[in-house]
Amino acid sequence: MAFDNLLVTGGCGFIGSNFIRTLLEKAGFAGRVVNVDKLTYAGNPENLSDLEKRFPGRYVFLREDICGLERMDAIFTEYGIDAVCHFAAESHVDRSIKRPAEFIFTNIVGTFNLLEAARNHAEGFRLFHHVSTDEVYGSLGKEGLFTETTPYKPNSPYSASKASSDHLVRAYFKTYGLPVTISNCSNNYGPWQFPEKLIPLITLNALEGKPLPVYGDGRNVRDWLYVEDHCEAIWTIMNKGRRGETYNIGGNSEEENIAVVHGICDILDEIRPRSGAGPRRELITFVKDRPGHDWRYAIDSSKLQSELGWAPRESFRTGLRKTIRWYLENSQWVSRVQSGEYLKWIDEHYGSGGK
Ligand code: NAD
Ligand code: TYD
């Protein structure tokens, strides 16, 4: 299926910026990408600063808030939007525990607005793809995997807000016949991830010799997927997925958090040894557990694999090494993010409309 004018929301964030690069550089997408992003702390247009020049007329960036329905409507009209890939969200569980309000506005009301804008422009509209998380299914015990029919049981304000948005998307398919697809994916890692999430946070702290905070006993399990594999899965679903369907995406890479932290320490000790100090594992500090901390996530992605022929390319071992190298090789990006310089740049270029 060809899309001419694809609205990507949240394209300056971690997964969205990788997705836009995948589309323009690798996937053979021939249309135009319109990237709508509010530029919160998690959005950094420097992630994509080369694209406007390299792909003239094919990449447009608009600093906009998806909570503004009138603006979303106007963008659909002005750019002839015929498909949406919706990433924009507040995405960090710990922040949702401290300050849930923004999660409700962006993740629920923002998704509702985009659905309304799509419904208002239904003629010629081809697809609304909603990017969601496996956290909507709640927490697993030792056994079992999340499938597309696992009942929703979200435990954090983040996952509850994503669950709510998933339901809205599904309802617009059932009630209005809006062409939609939904994907629920496990934990991502890779280039351009904001260093509040486990893997970049531990990598950068370990490089700087700072404590490595591990929640609880470190035995919680996550199922890790390299971000480019996620992007390819989304594009496969958008092109070949059955409308109205949900597809689970996962990497078959379950790891205990403590094993992930050990892995990062060991790779860094090997490629960037500390002078005059012991192994980085010594920096591990067990800290108070996260309230409502989900114990285990693990995805069964056999529907996506057997129906649409997608499979992850990267193993956790190779992907983790690649990711750590990226953070080492992009120290300028890291220091601009850590110092907040990127926020000053945003204010100078776009005014102080974010947060
Ligand atoms: P991120 O926090 O890195 O990026 C989110 C982007 O959305 C940022 O660029 C931010 O500026 C933008 N944004 C936030 N509020 C907005 C608003 N009101 N209007 C417009 N833009 C706004 O998030 P991410 O990790 O790239 O996640 C992207 C999507 O994928 C989210 O929907 C998330 O729920 C989902 N997801 C993430 C993971 C993961 O491991 N990171 C896993 C599964 C699903
Ligand atoms: P995170 O990257 O925040 O993703 P999510 O909560 O969406 O799974 O956390 C991944 C796991 O790592 C989760 O079990 C919480 C844990 N964690 C720590 O132990 N220490 C940390 O500093 C962070 C940020 C997370």
Short mmCIF file of N, CA and C in Angstrom, two decimals, residues 75-202:
data_model
loop_
_atom_site.label_atom_id
_atom_site.label_comp_id
_atom_site.label_asym_id
_atom_site.label_seq_id
_atom_site.Cartn_x
_atom_site.Cartn_y
_atom_site.Cartn_z
N ILE A 75 -3.81 20.74 9.77
CA ILE A 75 -2.63 20.05 9.19
C ILE A 75 -3.09 18.95 8.22
N PHE A 76 -4.14 18.23 8.59
CA PHE A 76 -4.68 17.20 7.68
C PHE A 76 -5.08 17.84 6.34
N THR A 77 -5.74 19.00 6.44
CA THR A 77 -6.20 19.67 5.21
C THR A 77 -5.01 20.19 4.42
N GLU A 78 -4.14 20.94 5.10
CA GLU A 78 -3.04 21.61 4.40
C GLU A 78 -2.08 20.63 3.72
N TYR A 79 -1.82 19.50 4.37
CA TYR A 79 -0.81 18.58 3.83
C TYR A 79 -1.43 17.36 3.15
N GLY A 80 -2.74 17.32 3.03
CA GLY A 80 -3.41 16.18 2.35
C GLY A 80 -3.05 14.85 3.00
N ILE A 81 -3.10 14.84 4.34
CA ILE A 81 -2.66 13.63 5.08
C ILE A 81 -3.55 12.43 4.72
N ASP A 82 -2.92 11.33 4.28
CA ASP A 82 -3.70 10.13 3.96
C ASP A 82 -3.34 8.95 4.86
N ALA A 83 -2.37 9.14 5.76
CA ALA A 83 -2.04 8.08 6.73
C ALA A 83 -1.36 8.70 7.94
N VAL A 84 -1.49 8.00 9.07
CA VAL A 84 -0.89 8.47 10.32
C VAL A 84 -0.10 7.33 10.95
N CYS A 85 1.09 7.62 11.44
CA CYS A 85 1.78 6.68 12.32
C CYS A 85 1.98 7.43 13.64
N HIS A 86 1.28 6.99 14.66
CA HIS A 86 1.14 7.79 15.89
C HIS A 86 2.04 7.29 17.02
N PHE A 87 3.16 8.02 17.20
CA PHE A 87 4.10 7.70 18.29
C PHE A 87 3.94 8.64 19.47
N ALA A 88 3.51 9.89 19.23
CA ALA A 88 3.60 10.93 20.26
C ALA A 88 2.96 10.47 21.56
N ALA A 89 3.71 10.57 22.63
CA ALA A 89 3.19 10.14 23.94
C ALA A 89 4.15 10.61 25.02
N GLU A 90 3.64 10.69 26.23
CA GLU A 90 4.51 10.68 27.41
C GLU A 90 4.82 9.21 27.64
N SER A 91 6.12 8.88 27.76
CA SER A 91 6.49 7.46 27.64
C SER A 91 7.21 6.86 28.85
N HIS A 92 7.47 7.65 29.90
CA HIS A 92 8.31 7.09 30.96
C HIS A 92 7.50 6.78 32.22
N VAL A 93 7.52 5.51 32.62
CA VAL A 93 6.70 5.03 33.74
C VAL A 93 6.97 5.82 35.02
N ASP A 94 8.25 6.06 35.35
CA ASP A 94 8.56 6.76 36.61
C ASP A 94 7.96 8.17 36.64
N ARG A 95 8.01 8.85 35.49
CA ARG A 95 7.40 10.18 35.42
C ARG A 95 5.89 10.09 35.59
N SER A 96 5.28 9.03 35.06
CA SER A 96 3.82 8.89 35.15
C SER A 96 3.39 8.67 36.60
N ILE A 97 4.29 8.10 37.39
CA ILE A 97 3.97 7.87 38.81
C ILE A 97 4.02 9.20 39.57
N LYS A 98 5.01 10.03 39.20
CA LYS A 98 5.16 11.33 39.91
C LYS A 98 4.15 12.36 39.45
N ARG A 99 3.92 12.42 38.11
CA ARG A 99 3.03 13.47 37.56
C ARG A 99 2.19 12.89 36.43
N PRO A 100 1.07 12.25 36.79
CA PRO A 100 0.30 11.55 35.74
C PRO A 100 -0.48 12.44 34.77
N ALA A 101 -0.75 13.70 35.13
CA ALA A 101 -1.71 14.50 34.35
C ALA A 101 -1.34 14.58 32.87
N GLU A 102 -0.08 14.86 32.60
CA GLU A 102 0.35 15.03 31.20
C GLU A 102 0.13 13.74 30.39
N PHE A 103 0.19 12.61 31.05
CA PHE A 103 -0.02 11.32 30.37
C PHE A 103 -1.47 11.19 29.91
N ILE A 104 -2.36 11.73 30.74
CA ILE A 104 -3.79 11.67 30.39
C ILE A 104 -4.06 12.59 29.20
N PHE A 105 -3.50 13.82 29.26
CA PHE A 105 -3.75 14.77 28.16
C PHE A 105 -3.18 14.23 26.85
N THR A 106 -1.89 13.99 26.84
CA THR A 106 -1.25 13.63 25.55
C THR A 106 -1.69 12.25 25.08
N ASN A 107 -1.61 11.26 25.96
CA ASN A 107 -1.80 9.89 25.48
C ASN A 107 -3.27 9.59 25.18
N ILE A 108 -4.18 10.16 25.97
CA ILE A 108 -5.60 9.86 25.73
C ILE A 108 -6.24 10.95 24.87
N VAL A 109 -6.22 12.19 25.38
CA VAL A 109 -6.90 13.27 24.63
C VAL A 109 -6.20 13.50 23.28
N GLY A 110 -4.88 13.46 23.28
CA GLY A 110 -4.13 13.66 22.02
C GLY A 110 -4.50 12.60 20.98
N THR A 111 -4.58 11.36 21.41
CA THR A 111 -4.95 10.28 20.47
C THR A 111 -6.38 10.48 19.97
N PHE A 112 -7.26 10.86 20.88
CA PHE A 112 -8.65 11.14 20.50
C PHE A 112 -8.70 12.23 19.43
N ASN A 113 -7.94 13.30 19.62
CA ASN A 113 -7.94 14.40 18.64
C ASN A 113 -7.48 13.94 17.27
N LEU A 114 -6.43 13.13 17.24
CA LEU A 114 -5.92 12.65 15.95
C LEU A 114 -6.95 11.76 15.26
N LEU A 115 -7.64 10.94 16.06
CA LEU A 115 -8.69 10.09 15.48
C LEU A 115 -9.81 10.96 14.90
N GLU A 116 -10.16 12.01 15.64
CA GLU A 116 -11.20 12.91 15.14
C GLU A 116 -10.76 13.59 13.85
N ALA A 117 -9.51 14.05 13.82
CA ALA A 117 -9.01 14.72 12.60
C ALA A 117 -9.06 13.73 11.43
N ALA A 118 -8.69 12.48 11.69
CA ALA A 118 -8.73 11.47 10.61
C ALA A 118 -10.17 11.23 10.17
N ARG A 119 -11.07 11.17 11.13
CA ARG A 119 -12.49 10.94 10.80
C ARG A 119 -13.05 12.11 10.00
N ASN A 120 -12.60 13.33 10.34
CA ASN A 120 -13.06 14.51 9.59
C ASN A 120 -12.50 14.54 8.17
N HIS A 121 -11.46 13.74 7.92
CA HIS A 121 -10.85 13.72 6.57
C HIS A 121 -10.88 12.30 6.03
N ALA A 122 -12.00 11.63 6.22
CA ALA A 122 -12.09 10.19 5.92
C ALA A 122 -11.93 9.87 4.44
N GLU A 123 -12.31 10.82 3.58
CA GLU A 123 -12.25 10.50 2.14
C GLU A 123 -10.79 10.36 1.71
N GLY A 124 -10.46 9.23 1.18
CA GLY A 124 -9.09 9.00 0.71
C GLY A 124 -8.13 8.64 1.84
N PHE A 125 -8.63 8.62 3.09
CA PHE A 125 -7.74 8.30 4.22
C PHE A 125 -7.47 6.80 4.24
N ARG A 126 -6.18 6.43 4.35
CA ARG A 126 -5.82 5.01 4.18
C ARG A 126 -5.55 4.25 5.47
N LEU A 127 -4.88 4.91 6.43
CA LEU A 127 -4.52 4.15 7.63
C LEU A 127 -4.14 5.02 8.81
N PHE A 128 -4.66 4.63 9.98
CA PHE A 128 -4.20 5.21 11.25
C PHE A 128 -3.47 4.08 11.98
N HIS A 129 -2.13 4.16 12.05
CA HIS A 129 -1.40 3.14 12.81
C HIS A 129 -1.06 3.70 14.19
N HIS A 130 -1.45 2.94 15.22
CA HIS A 130 -1.24 3.37 16.60
C HIS A 130 -0.12 2.54 17.22
N VAL A 131 0.91 3.24 17.71
CA VAL A 131 2.07 2.55 18.29
C VAL A 131 1.85 2.44 19.80
N SER A 132 1.75 1.21 20.28
CA SER A 132 1.51 1.03 21.71
C SER A 132 2.49 0.04 22.33
N THR A 133 2.20 -0.31 23.55
CA THR A 133 3.16 -1.03 24.38
C THR A 133 2.57 -2.33 24.92
N ASP A 134 3.45 -3.27 25.24
CA ASP A 134 2.99 -4.52 25.88
C ASP A 134 2.58 -4.29 27.34
N GLU A 135 2.90 -3.09 27.88
CA GLU A 135 2.60 -2.84 29.30
C GLU A 135 1.10 -2.77 29.56
N VAL A 136 0.30 -2.61 28.48
CA VAL A 136 -1.17 -2.60 28.65
C VAL A 136 -1.69 -3.94 29.20
N TYR A 137 -0.91 -5.02 28.99
CA TYR A 137 -1.37 -6.35 29.42
C TYR A 137 -1.08 -6.61 30.90
N GLY A 138 -0.34 -5.70 31.54
CA GLY A 138 -0.03 -5.90 32.95
C GLY A 138 1.25 -6.67 33.14
N SER A 139 1.27 -7.52 34.17
CA SER A 139 2.52 -8.18 34.55
C SER A 139 2.37 -9.69 34.47
N LEU A 140 3.42 -10.37 34.00
CA LEU A 140 3.43 -11.84 33.95
C LEU A 140 4.14 -12.41 35.17
N GLY A 141 3.78 -13.68 35.51
CA GLY A 141 4.57 -14.44 36.47
C GLY A 141 5.71 -15.12 35.72
N LYS A 142 6.21 -16.22 36.31
CA LYS A 142 7.37 -16.89 35.70
C LYS A 142 7.08 -17.44 34.31
N GLU A 143 5.84 -17.94 34.12
CA GLU A 143 5.50 -18.60 32.85
C GLU A 143 4.65 -17.70 31.97
N GLY A 144 4.57 -18.08 30.69
CA GLY A 144 3.60 -17.47 29.78
C GLY A 144 4.13 -16.28 29.01
N LEU A 145 3.37 -15.93 27.97
CA LEU A 145 3.72 -14.81 27.09
C LEU A 145 2.46 -14.00 26.82
N PHE A 146 2.61 -12.68 26.57
CA PHE A 146 1.46 -11.88 26.15
C PHE A 146 1.12 -12.20 24.69
N THR A 147 -0.15 -12.50 24.43
CA THR A 147 -0.61 -12.62 23.04
C THR A 147 -1.60 -11.48 22.78
N GLU A 148 -2.07 -11.40 21.54
CA GLU A 148 -3.01 -10.32 21.18
C GLU A 148 -4.34 -10.47 21.90
N THR A 149 -4.61 -11.66 22.45
CA THR A 149 -5.90 -11.84 23.15
C THR A 149 -5.77 -11.80 24.67
N THR A 150 -4.58 -11.53 25.17
CA THR A 150 -4.41 -11.38 26.62
C THR A 150 -5.26 -10.19 27.10
N PRO A 151 -6.05 -10.36 28.16
CA PRO A 151 -6.86 -9.23 28.64
C PRO A 151 -6.00 -8.06 29.12
N TYR A 152 -6.50 -6.86 28.91
CA TYR A 152 -5.78 -5.67 29.37
C TYR A 152 -5.85 -5.56 30.89
N LYS A 153 -4.70 -5.25 31.53
CA LYS A 153 -4.66 -5.11 32.98
C LYS A 153 -3.52 -4.16 33.35
N PRO A 154 -3.59 -2.91 32.87
CA PRO A 154 -2.46 -1.99 33.07
C PRO A 154 -2.29 -1.61 34.54
N ASN A 155 -1.03 -1.42 34.95
CA ASN A 155 -0.75 -1.16 36.37
C ASN A 155 -0.20 0.23 36.68
N SER A 156 0.34 0.93 35.70
CA SER A 156 0.88 2.27 35.96
C SER A 156 0.01 3.30 35.24
N PRO A 157 0.08 4.57 35.69
CA PRO A 157 -0.66 5.60 34.93
C PRO A 157 -0.24 5.62 33.46
N TYR A 158 1.05 5.37 33.17
CA TYR A 158 1.49 5.31 31.76
C TYR A 158 0.74 4.21 31.01
N SER A 159 0.79 2.98 31.55
CA SER A 159 0.20 1.88 30.79
C SER A 159 -1.32 2.00 30.73
N ALA A 160 -1.92 2.59 31.79
CA ALA A 160 -3.38 2.78 31.75
C ALA A 160 -3.75 3.80 30.68
N SER A 161 -2.92 4.84 30.53
CA SER A 161 -3.24 5.84 29.50
C SER A 161 -3.06 5.25 28.10
N LYS A 162 -2.05 4.39 27.92
CA LYS A 162 -1.86 3.75 26.61
C LYS A 162 -2.99 2.75 26.34
N ALA A 163 -3.42 2.04 27.37
CA ALA A 163 -4.53 1.10 27.20
C ALA A 163 -5.77 1.85 26.73
N SER A 164 -6.01 2.99 27.36
CA SER A 164 -7.18 3.79 27.00
C SER A 164 -7.10 4.22 25.55
N SER A 165 -5.92 4.65 25.12
CA SER A 165 -5.80 5.10 23.72
C SER A 165 -5.97 3.92 22.76
N ASP A 166 -5.47 2.74 23.13
CA ASP A 166 -5.68 1.56 22.27
C ASP A 166 -7.18 1.31 22.07
N HIS A 167 -7.93 1.42 23.16
CA HIS A 167 -9.38 1.16 23.07
C HIS A 167 -10.07 2.17 22.16
N LEU A 168 -9.63 3.44 22.26
CA LEU A 168 -10.23 4.46 21.39
C LEU A 168 -9.97 4.14 19.92
N VAL A 169 -8.75 3.73 19.62
CA VAL A 169 -8.39 3.43 18.22
C VAL A 169 -9.26 2.28 17.70
N ARG A 170 -9.38 1.25 18.51
CA ARG A 170 -10.18 0.09 18.13
C ARG A 170 -11.65 0.51 17.93
N ALA A 171 -12.14 1.36 18.83
CA ALA A 171 -13.54 1.80 18.73
C ALA A 171 -13.79 2.59 17.45
N TYR A 172 -12.81 3.36 17.00
CA TYR A 172 -13.01 4.13 15.76
C TYR A 172 -13.06 3.20 14.55
N PHE A 173 -12.40 2.05 14.64
CA PHE A 173 -12.52 1.06 13.56
C PHE A 173 -13.92 0.45 13.56
N LYS A 174 -14.35 0.01 14.76
CA LYS A 174 -15.64 -0.68 14.86
C LYS A 174 -16.80 0.27 14.57
N THR A 175 -16.74 1.49 15.11
CA THR A 175 -17.89 2.39 15.02
C THR A 175 -17.92 3.17 13.71
N TYR A 176 -16.76 3.69 13.30
CA TYR A 176 -16.76 4.58 12.13
C TYR A 176 -16.11 3.94 10.91
N GLY A 177 -15.57 2.73 11.06
CA GLY A 177 -14.91 2.09 9.91
C GLY A 177 -13.59 2.76 9.54
N LEU A 178 -13.01 3.55 10.47
CA LEU A 178 -11.71 4.16 10.18
C LEU A 178 -10.67 3.04 10.01
N PRO A 179 -9.89 3.04 8.93
CA PRO A 179 -8.89 1.98 8.77
C PRO A 179 -7.76 2.15 9.80
N VAL A 180 -7.63 1.19 10.71
CA VAL A 180 -6.62 1.30 11.76
C VAL A 180 -5.82 0.00 11.88
N THR A 181 -4.63 0.11 12.40
CA THR A 181 -3.87 -1.03 12.91
C THR A 181 -3.24 -0.58 14.23
N ILE A 182 -2.99 -1.56 15.10
CA ILE A 182 -2.39 -1.26 16.41
C ILE A 182 -1.22 -2.23 16.61
N SER A 183 -0.11 -1.71 17.14
CA SER A 183 0.97 -2.63 17.52
C SER A 183 1.32 -2.44 18.99
N ASN A 184 1.54 -3.54 19.68
CA ASN A 184 1.93 -3.51 21.10
C ASN A 184 3.31 -4.13 21.20
N CYS A 185 4.27 -3.31 21.56
CA CYS A 185 5.68 -3.73 21.50
C CYS A 185 6.33 -3.78 22.87
N SER A 186 7.34 -4.62 22.97
CA SER A 186 8.10 -4.74 24.22
C SER A 186 9.15 -3.62 24.31
N ASN A 187 9.99 -3.66 25.33
CA ASN A 187 10.97 -2.59 25.58
C ASN A 187 11.96 -2.42 24.43
N ASN A 188 12.12 -1.20 23.98
CA ASN A 188 13.07 -0.89 22.90
C ASN A 188 14.38 -0.35 23.47
N TYR A 189 15.44 -0.49 22.68
CA TYR A 189 16.71 0.14 23.01
C TYR A 189 17.43 0.41 21.70
N GLY A 190 18.39 1.35 21.73
CA GLY A 190 19.13 1.68 20.51
C GLY A 190 19.50 3.16 20.51
N PRO A 191 19.97 3.67 19.35
CA PRO A 191 20.41 5.06 19.25
C PRO A 191 19.30 6.07 19.53
N TRP A 192 19.67 7.22 20.09
CA TRP A 192 18.79 8.36 20.35
C TRP A 192 17.77 8.11 21.44
N GLN A 193 18.00 7.14 22.32
CA GLN A 193 17.04 6.96 23.42
C GLN A 193 17.42 7.93 24.55
N PHE A 194 16.44 8.62 25.07
CA PHE A 194 16.68 9.63 26.12
C PHE A 194 17.20 8.94 27.38
N PRO A 195 18.27 9.47 27.98
CA PRO A 195 18.92 8.74 29.08
C PRO A 195 18.19 8.80 30.42
N GLU A 196 16.88 8.51 30.37
CA GLU A 196 16.11 8.28 31.59
C GLU A 196 15.70 6.81 31.64
N LYS A 197 15.76 6.12 30.48
CA LYS A 197 15.38 4.71 30.40
C LYS A 197 16.59 3.85 30.76
N LEU A 198 16.32 2.60 31.15
CA LEU A 198 17.37 1.79 31.79
C LEU A 198 18.69 1.74 31.01
N ILE A 199 18.63 1.35 29.74
CA ILE A 199 19.89 1.06 29.03
C ILE A 199 20.75 2.31 28.81
N PRO A 200 20.21 3.42 28.28
CA PRO A 200 21.10 4.60 28.16
C PRO A 200 21.50 5.19 29.51
N LEU A 201 20.60 5.13 30.49
CA LEU A 201 20.94 5.68 31.81
C LEU A 201 22.13 4.93 32.42
N ILE A 202 22.06 3.61 32.39
CA ILE A 202 23.13 2.81 32.98
C ILE A 202 24.42 2.99 32.17
#
